[in-house]
């Protein structure tokens, strides 16, 4: 097991809520886990903004008002959901959440130059993961980004609890 997938991290760091969208866009990850995302796609010629929300939030919090506000700026909007959040399957293990970024990219099938990635709070880690693996990305937006994930984890978990 990877340290980032330790159950203590999932249990003490993440605060998932089950609030689910009425009509989610299902994204199936490599391990079969289904994420209940939301895709507002109006024009294939527009850039797509991919949004990763903060901890304790779910995609349903942003639909429809926030999505409409973003779309009014002239972008398609994809709201990414996390494992265990918003009726999605699985548990929010940090390592798996970071791995899911590749599955979300594959689902969208967009060239990096057609994609803006936005991460809010804990979502900044997934947004940075996307940017680190796609140098052609059109842009990266971080709101209340996490500069040091290890420091954040250590606020809730002592390293000795992880067996290290």
PDB file of C-alpha atoms in Angstrom:
ATOM      1  CA  UNK A   1       0.000   0.000   0.000  1.00  0.00           C
ATOM      2  CA  UNK A   2       1.213   3.482  -0.845  1.00  0.00           C
ATOM      3  CA  UNK A   3       1.433   5.868   2.100  1.00  0.00           C
ATOM      4  CA  UNK A   4      -0.904   8.312   0.321  1.00  0.00           C
ATOM      5  CA  UNK A   5      -3.555   5.574   0.246  1.00  0.00           C
ATOM      6  CA  UNK A   6      -3.367   4.880   3.996  1.00  0.00           C
ATOM      7  CA  UNK A   7      -6.878   4.680   5.537  1.00  0.00           C
ATOM      8  CA  UNK A   8      -5.904   7.148   8.297  1.00  0.00           C
ATOM      9  CA  UNK A   9      -5.262   9.845   5.702  1.00  0.00           C
ATOM     10  CA  UNK A  10      -8.615   9.178   4.043  1.00  0.00           C
ATOM     11  CA  UNK A  11     -10.413   9.074   7.384  1.00  0.00           C
ATOM     12  CA  UNK A  12      -8.899  12.162   8.981  1.00  0.00           C
ATOM     13  CA  UNK A  13      -8.174  14.398   6.031  1.00  0.00           C
ATOM     14  CA  UNK A  14     -11.166  14.008   3.719  1.00  0.00           C
ATOM     15  CA  UNK A  15     -14.771  14.917   4.524  1.00  0.00           C
ATOM     16  CA  UNK A  16     -16.926  13.444   1.760  1.00  0.00           C
ATOM     17  CA  UNK A  17     -20.637  14.164   1.445  1.00  0.00           C
ATOM     18  CA  UNK A  18     -23.059  11.951  -0.473  1.00  0.00           C
ATOM     19  CA  UNK A  19     -25.024  14.794  -2.158  1.00  0.00           C
ATOM     20  CA  UNK A  20     -25.444  13.619  -5.711  1.00  0.00           C
ATOM     21  CA  UNK A  21     -26.363  15.322  -8.963  1.00  0.00           C
ATOM     22  CA  UNK A  22     -29.674  14.412 -10.594  1.00  0.00           C
ATOM     23  CA  UNK A  23     -27.948  13.642 -13.910  1.00  0.00           C
ATOM     24  CA  UNK A  24     -24.202  13.122 -13.425  1.00  0.00           C
ATOM     25  CA  UNK A  25     -21.643  12.513 -16.134  1.00  0.00           C
ATOM     26  CA  UNK A  26     -20.220   9.119 -15.208  1.00  0.00           C
ATOM     27  CA  UNK A  27     -16.468   8.658 -15.536  1.00  0.00           C
ATOM     28  CA  UNK A  28     -15.249   5.099 -15.060  1.00  0.00           C
ATOM     29  CA  UNK A  29     -11.726   4.826 -13.660  1.00  0.00           C
ATOM     30  CA  UNK A  30      -9.259   2.069 -14.569  1.00  0.00           C
ATOM     31  CA  UNK A  31     -10.195   0.089 -11.452  1.00  0.00           C
ATOM     32  CA  UNK A  32     -13.924   0.291 -12.277  1.00  0.00           C
ATOM     33  CA  UNK A  33     -14.781   3.025  -9.768  1.00  0.00           C
ATOM     34  CA  UNK A  34     -17.394   5.428 -11.153  1.00  0.00           C
ATOM     35  CA  UNK A  35     -17.039   9.164 -10.483  1.00  0.00           C
ATOM     36  CA  UNK A  36     -20.206  11.296 -10.701  1.00  0.00           C
ATOM     37  CA  UNK A  37     -18.932  14.380 -12.499  1.00  0.00           C
ATOM     38  CA  UNK A  38     -20.755  17.126 -14.410  1.00  0.00           C
ATOM     39  CA  UNK A  39     -20.082  18.311 -17.953  1.00  0.00           C
ATOM     40  CA  UNK A  40     -21.538  21.504 -19.406  1.00  0.00           C
ATOM     41  CA  UNK A  41     -20.409  21.309 -23.032  1.00  0.00           C
ATOM     42  CA  UNK A  42     -21.854  23.839 -25.459  1.00  0.00           C
ATOM     43  CA  UNK A  43     -19.274  24.387 -28.174  1.00  0.00           C
ATOM     44  CA  UNK A  44     -16.354  22.149 -29.228  1.00  0.00           C
ATOM     45  CA  UNK A  45     -14.452  25.264 -30.344  1.00  0.00           C
ATOM     46  CA  UNK A  46     -14.312  26.659 -26.805  1.00  0.00           C
ATOM     47  CA  UNK A  47     -11.684  25.831 -24.204  1.00  0.00           C
ATOM     48  CA  UNK A  48     -12.830  23.494 -21.447  1.00  0.00           C
ATOM     49  CA  UNK A  49     -12.300  24.493 -17.829  1.00  0.00           C
ATOM     50  CA  UNK A  50     -11.872  21.444 -15.572  1.00  0.00           C
ATOM     51  CA  UNK A  51     -12.737  22.276 -11.950  1.00  0.00           C
ATOM     52  CA  UNK A  52     -11.556  20.340  -8.875  1.00  0.00           C
ATOM     53  CA  UNK A  53     -13.503  21.431  -5.761  1.00  0.00           C
ATOM     54  CA  UNK A  54     -12.380  21.800  -2.168  1.00  0.00           C
ATOM     55  CA  UNK A  55     -12.663  19.373   0.732  1.00  0.00           C
ATOM     56  CA  UNK A  56     -16.133  19.049   2.226  1.00  0.00           C
ATOM     57  CA  UNK A  57     -17.664  20.235  -1.051  1.00  0.00           C
ATOM     58  CA  UNK A  58     -19.295  18.245  -3.829  1.00  0.00           C
ATOM     59  CA  UNK A  59     -19.971  18.991  -7.486  1.00  0.00           C
ATOM     60  CA  UNK A  60     -23.680  19.429  -6.691  1.00  0.00           C
ATOM     61  CA  UNK A  61     -22.762  22.566  -4.687  1.00  0.00           C
ATOM     62  CA  UNK A  62     -21.649  24.215  -7.927  1.00  0.00           C
ATOM     63  CA  UNK A  63     -24.519  23.219 -10.233  1.00  0.00           C
ATOM     64  CA  UNK A  64     -26.147  25.150 -11.826  1.00  0.00           C
ATOM     65  CA  UNK A  65     -25.210  28.692 -10.703  1.00  0.00           C
ATOM     66  CA  UNK A  66     -21.411  28.490 -10.576  1.00  0.00           C
ATOM     67  CA  UNK A  67     -21.239  26.419 -13.756  1.00  0.00           C
ATOM     68  CA  UNK A  68     -23.405  28.981 -15.562  1.00  0.00           C
ATOM     69  CA  UNK A  69     -21.198  31.828 -14.323  1.00  0.00           C
ATOM     70  CA  UNK A  70     -18.089  30.076 -15.664  1.00  0.00           C
ATOM     71  CA  UNK A  71     -19.804  29.195 -18.947  1.00  0.00           C
ATOM     72  CA  UNK A  72     -20.772  32.850 -19.402  1.00  0.00           C
ATOM     73  CA  UNK A  73     -17.035  33.552 -19.682  1.00  0.00           C
ATOM     74  CA  UNK A  74     -16.958  31.520 -22.902  1.00  0.00           C
ATOM     75  CA  UNK A  75     -15.744  28.096 -21.779  1.00  0.00           C
ATOM     76  CA  UNK A  76     -17.132  24.598 -21.557  1.00  0.00           C
ATOM     77  CA  UNK A  77     -17.106  23.418 -17.935  1.00  0.00           C
ATOM     78  CA  UNK A  78     -16.243  19.994 -16.505  1.00  0.00           C
ATOM     79  CA  UNK A  79     -16.715  19.588 -12.748  1.00  0.00           C
ATOM     80  CA  UNK A  80     -14.614  16.682 -11.460  1.00  0.00           C
ATOM     81  CA  UNK A  81     -15.909  14.647  -8.532  1.00  0.00           C
ATOM     82  CA  UNK A  82     -13.785  12.576  -6.150  1.00  0.00           C
ATOM     83  CA  UNK A  83     -14.057   9.005  -4.938  1.00  0.00           C
ATOM     84  CA  UNK A  84     -16.510   8.794  -2.056  1.00  0.00           C
ATOM     85  CA  UNK A  85     -17.925  12.267  -2.762  1.00  0.00           C
ATOM     86  CA  UNK A  86     -21.228  13.134  -4.419  1.00  0.00           C
ATOM     87  CA  UNK A  87     -22.412   9.549  -4.701  1.00  0.00           C
ATOM     88  CA  UNK A  88     -19.220   8.450  -6.455  1.00  0.00           C
ATOM     89  CA  UNK A  89     -17.878   4.995  -5.692  1.00  0.00           C
ATOM     90  CA  UNK A  90     -14.803   4.201  -3.663  1.00  0.00           C
ATOM     91  CA  UNK A  91     -13.022   5.890  -0.788  1.00  0.00           C
ATOM     92  CA  UNK A  92     -11.058   9.149  -0.994  1.00  0.00           C
ATOM     93  CA  UNK A  93      -7.535   7.759  -0.797  1.00  0.00           C
ATOM     94  CA  UNK A  94      -5.187  10.561  -1.815  1.00  0.00           C
ATOM     95  CA  UNK A  95      -2.971   8.453  -4.068  1.00  0.00           C
ATOM     96  CA  UNK A  96      -6.001   7.145  -5.935  1.00  0.00           C
ATOM     97  CA  UNK A  97      -7.466  10.648  -6.279  1.00  0.00           C
ATOM     98  CA  UNK A  98      -4.234  11.736  -7.934  1.00  0.00           C
ATOM     99  CA  UNK A  99      -4.295   8.636 -10.173  1.00  0.00           C
ATOM    100  CA  UNK A 100      -7.877   9.456 -11.193  1.00  0.00           C
ATOM    101  CA  UNK A 101      -6.634  12.614 -12.905  1.00  0.00           C
ATOM    102  CA  UNK A 102      -5.340  10.496 -15.808  1.00  0.00           C
ATOM    103  CA  UNK A 103      -8.739   8.796 -16.114  1.00  0.00           C
ATOM    104  CA  UNK A 104     -10.515  12.156 -16.170  1.00  0.00           C
ATOM    105  CA  UNK A 105      -8.133  13.376 -18.882  1.00  0.00           C
ATOM    106  CA  UNK A 106      -8.739  10.234 -20.924  1.00  0.00           C
ATOM    107  CA  UNK A 107     -12.507  10.594 -20.525  1.00  0.00           C
ATOM    108  CA  UNK A 108     -12.451  14.164 -21.818  1.00  0.00           C
ATOM    109  CA  UNK A 109      -9.993  13.372 -24.610  1.00  0.00           C
ATOM    110  CA  UNK A 110      -8.998  17.011 -24.982  1.00  0.00           C
ATOM    111  CA  UNK A 111      -5.675  18.331 -26.164  1.00  0.00           C
ATOM    112  CA  UNK A 112      -3.937  20.173 -23.343  1.00  0.00           C
ATOM    113  CA  UNK A 113      -3.975  23.397 -25.322  1.00  0.00           C
ATOM    114  CA  UNK A 114      -7.802  23.222 -25.209  1.00  0.00           C
ATOM    115  CA  UNK A 115      -7.927  22.774 -21.435  1.00  0.00           C
ATOM    116  CA  UNK A 116      -7.781  25.069 -18.416  1.00  0.00           C
ATOM    117  CA  UNK A 117      -7.519  23.376 -15.023  1.00  0.00           C
ATOM    118  CA  UNK A 118      -8.829  24.989 -11.835  1.00  0.00           C
ATOM    119  CA  UNK A 119      -8.149  23.627  -8.345  1.00  0.00           C
ATOM    120  CA  UNK A 120      -9.684  24.968  -5.159  1.00  0.00           C
ATOM    121  CA  UNK A 121      -8.102  24.056  -1.799  1.00  0.00           C
ATOM    122  CA  UNK A 122      -7.606  20.252  -1.765  1.00  0.00           C
ATOM    123  CA  UNK A 123      -8.536  20.305  -5.462  1.00  0.00           C
ATOM    124  CA  UNK A 124      -5.306  22.198  -6.099  1.00  0.00           C
ATOM    125  CA  UNK A 125      -3.421  18.908  -5.655  1.00  0.00           C
ATOM    126  CA  UNK A 126      -5.363  17.277  -8.493  1.00  0.00           C
ATOM    127  CA  UNK A 127      -5.035  20.388 -10.660  1.00  0.00           C
ATOM    128  CA  UNK A 128      -1.269  20.458 -10.106  1.00  0.00           C
ATOM    129  CA  UNK A 129      -1.075  16.734 -10.920  1.00  0.00           C
ATOM    130  CA  UNK A 130      -2.854  17.428 -14.225  1.00  0.00           C
ATOM    131  CA  UNK A 131      -0.540  20.346 -15.016  1.00  0.00           C
ATOM    132  CA  UNK A 132       2.577  18.348 -14.106  1.00  0.00           C
ATOM    133  CA  UNK A 133       1.630  15.629 -16.583  1.00  0.00           C
ATOM    134  CA  UNK A 134       0.492  17.896 -19.422  1.00  0.00           C
ATOM    135  CA  UNK A 135       2.950  20.664 -20.352  1.00  0.00           C
ATOM    136  CA  UNK A 136       0.680  21.844 -23.197  1.00  0.00           C
ATOM    137  CA  UNK A 137      -2.096  22.863 -20.789  1.00  0.00           C
ATOM    138  CA  UNK A 138      -3.703  26.205 -21.711  1.00  0.00           C
ATOM    139  CA  UNK A 139      -3.699  27.360 -18.098  1.00  0.00           C
ATOM    140  CA  UNK A 140      -3.704  26.482 -14.403  1.00  0.00           C
ATOM    141  CA  UNK A 141      -5.789  28.329 -11.799  1.00  0.00           C
ATOM    142  CA  UNK A 142      -5.231  27.707  -8.080  1.00  0.00           C
ATOM    143  CA  UNK A 143      -7.553  29.077  -5.400  1.00  0.00           C
ATOM    144  CA  UNK A 144      -6.400  28.634  -1.805  1.00  0.00           C
ATOM    145  CA  UNK A 145      -3.894  26.082  -3.088  1.00  0.00           C
ATOM    146  CA  UNK A 146      -2.047  23.667  -0.842  1.00  0.00           C
ATOM    147  CA  UNK A 147       1.667  24.460  -0.947  1.00  0.00           C
ATOM    148  CA  UNK A 148       2.800  21.512   1.178  1.00  0.00           C
ATOM    149  CA  UNK A 149       0.467  18.476   1.291  1.00  0.00           C
ATOM    150  CA  UNK A 150       2.711  16.654   3.775  1.00  0.00           C
ATOM    151  CA  UNK A 151       2.463  19.543   6.218  1.00  0.00           C
ATOM    152  CA  UNK A 152      -1.353  19.443   5.944  1.00  0.00           C
ATOM    153  CA  UNK A 153      -1.434  15.691   6.551  1.00  0.00           C
ATOM    154  CA  UNK A 154       0.862  15.996   9.581  1.00  0.00           C
ATOM    155  CA  UNK A 155      -1.652  18.355  11.204  1.00  0.00           C
ATOM    156  CA  UNK A 156      -4.002  15.380  11.593  1.00  0.00           C
ATOM    157  CA  UNK A 157      -1.713  12.344  11.568  1.00  0.00           C
ATOM    158  CA  UNK A 158       1.600  11.671  13.272  1.00  0.00           C
ATOM    159  CA  UNK A 159       4.044   9.787  10.992  1.00  0.00           C
ATOM    160  CA  UNK A 160       4.314   6.982  13.570  1.00  0.00           C
ATOM    161  CA  UNK A 161       0.615   6.214  12.999  1.00  0.00           C
ATOM    162  CA  UNK A 162       1.376   5.408   9.375  1.00  0.00           C
ATOM    163  CA  UNK A 163       3.934   2.792  10.336  1.00  0.00           C
ATOM    164  CA  UNK A 164       6.939   4.885   9.335  1.00  0.00           C
TER     165      UNK A 164
END
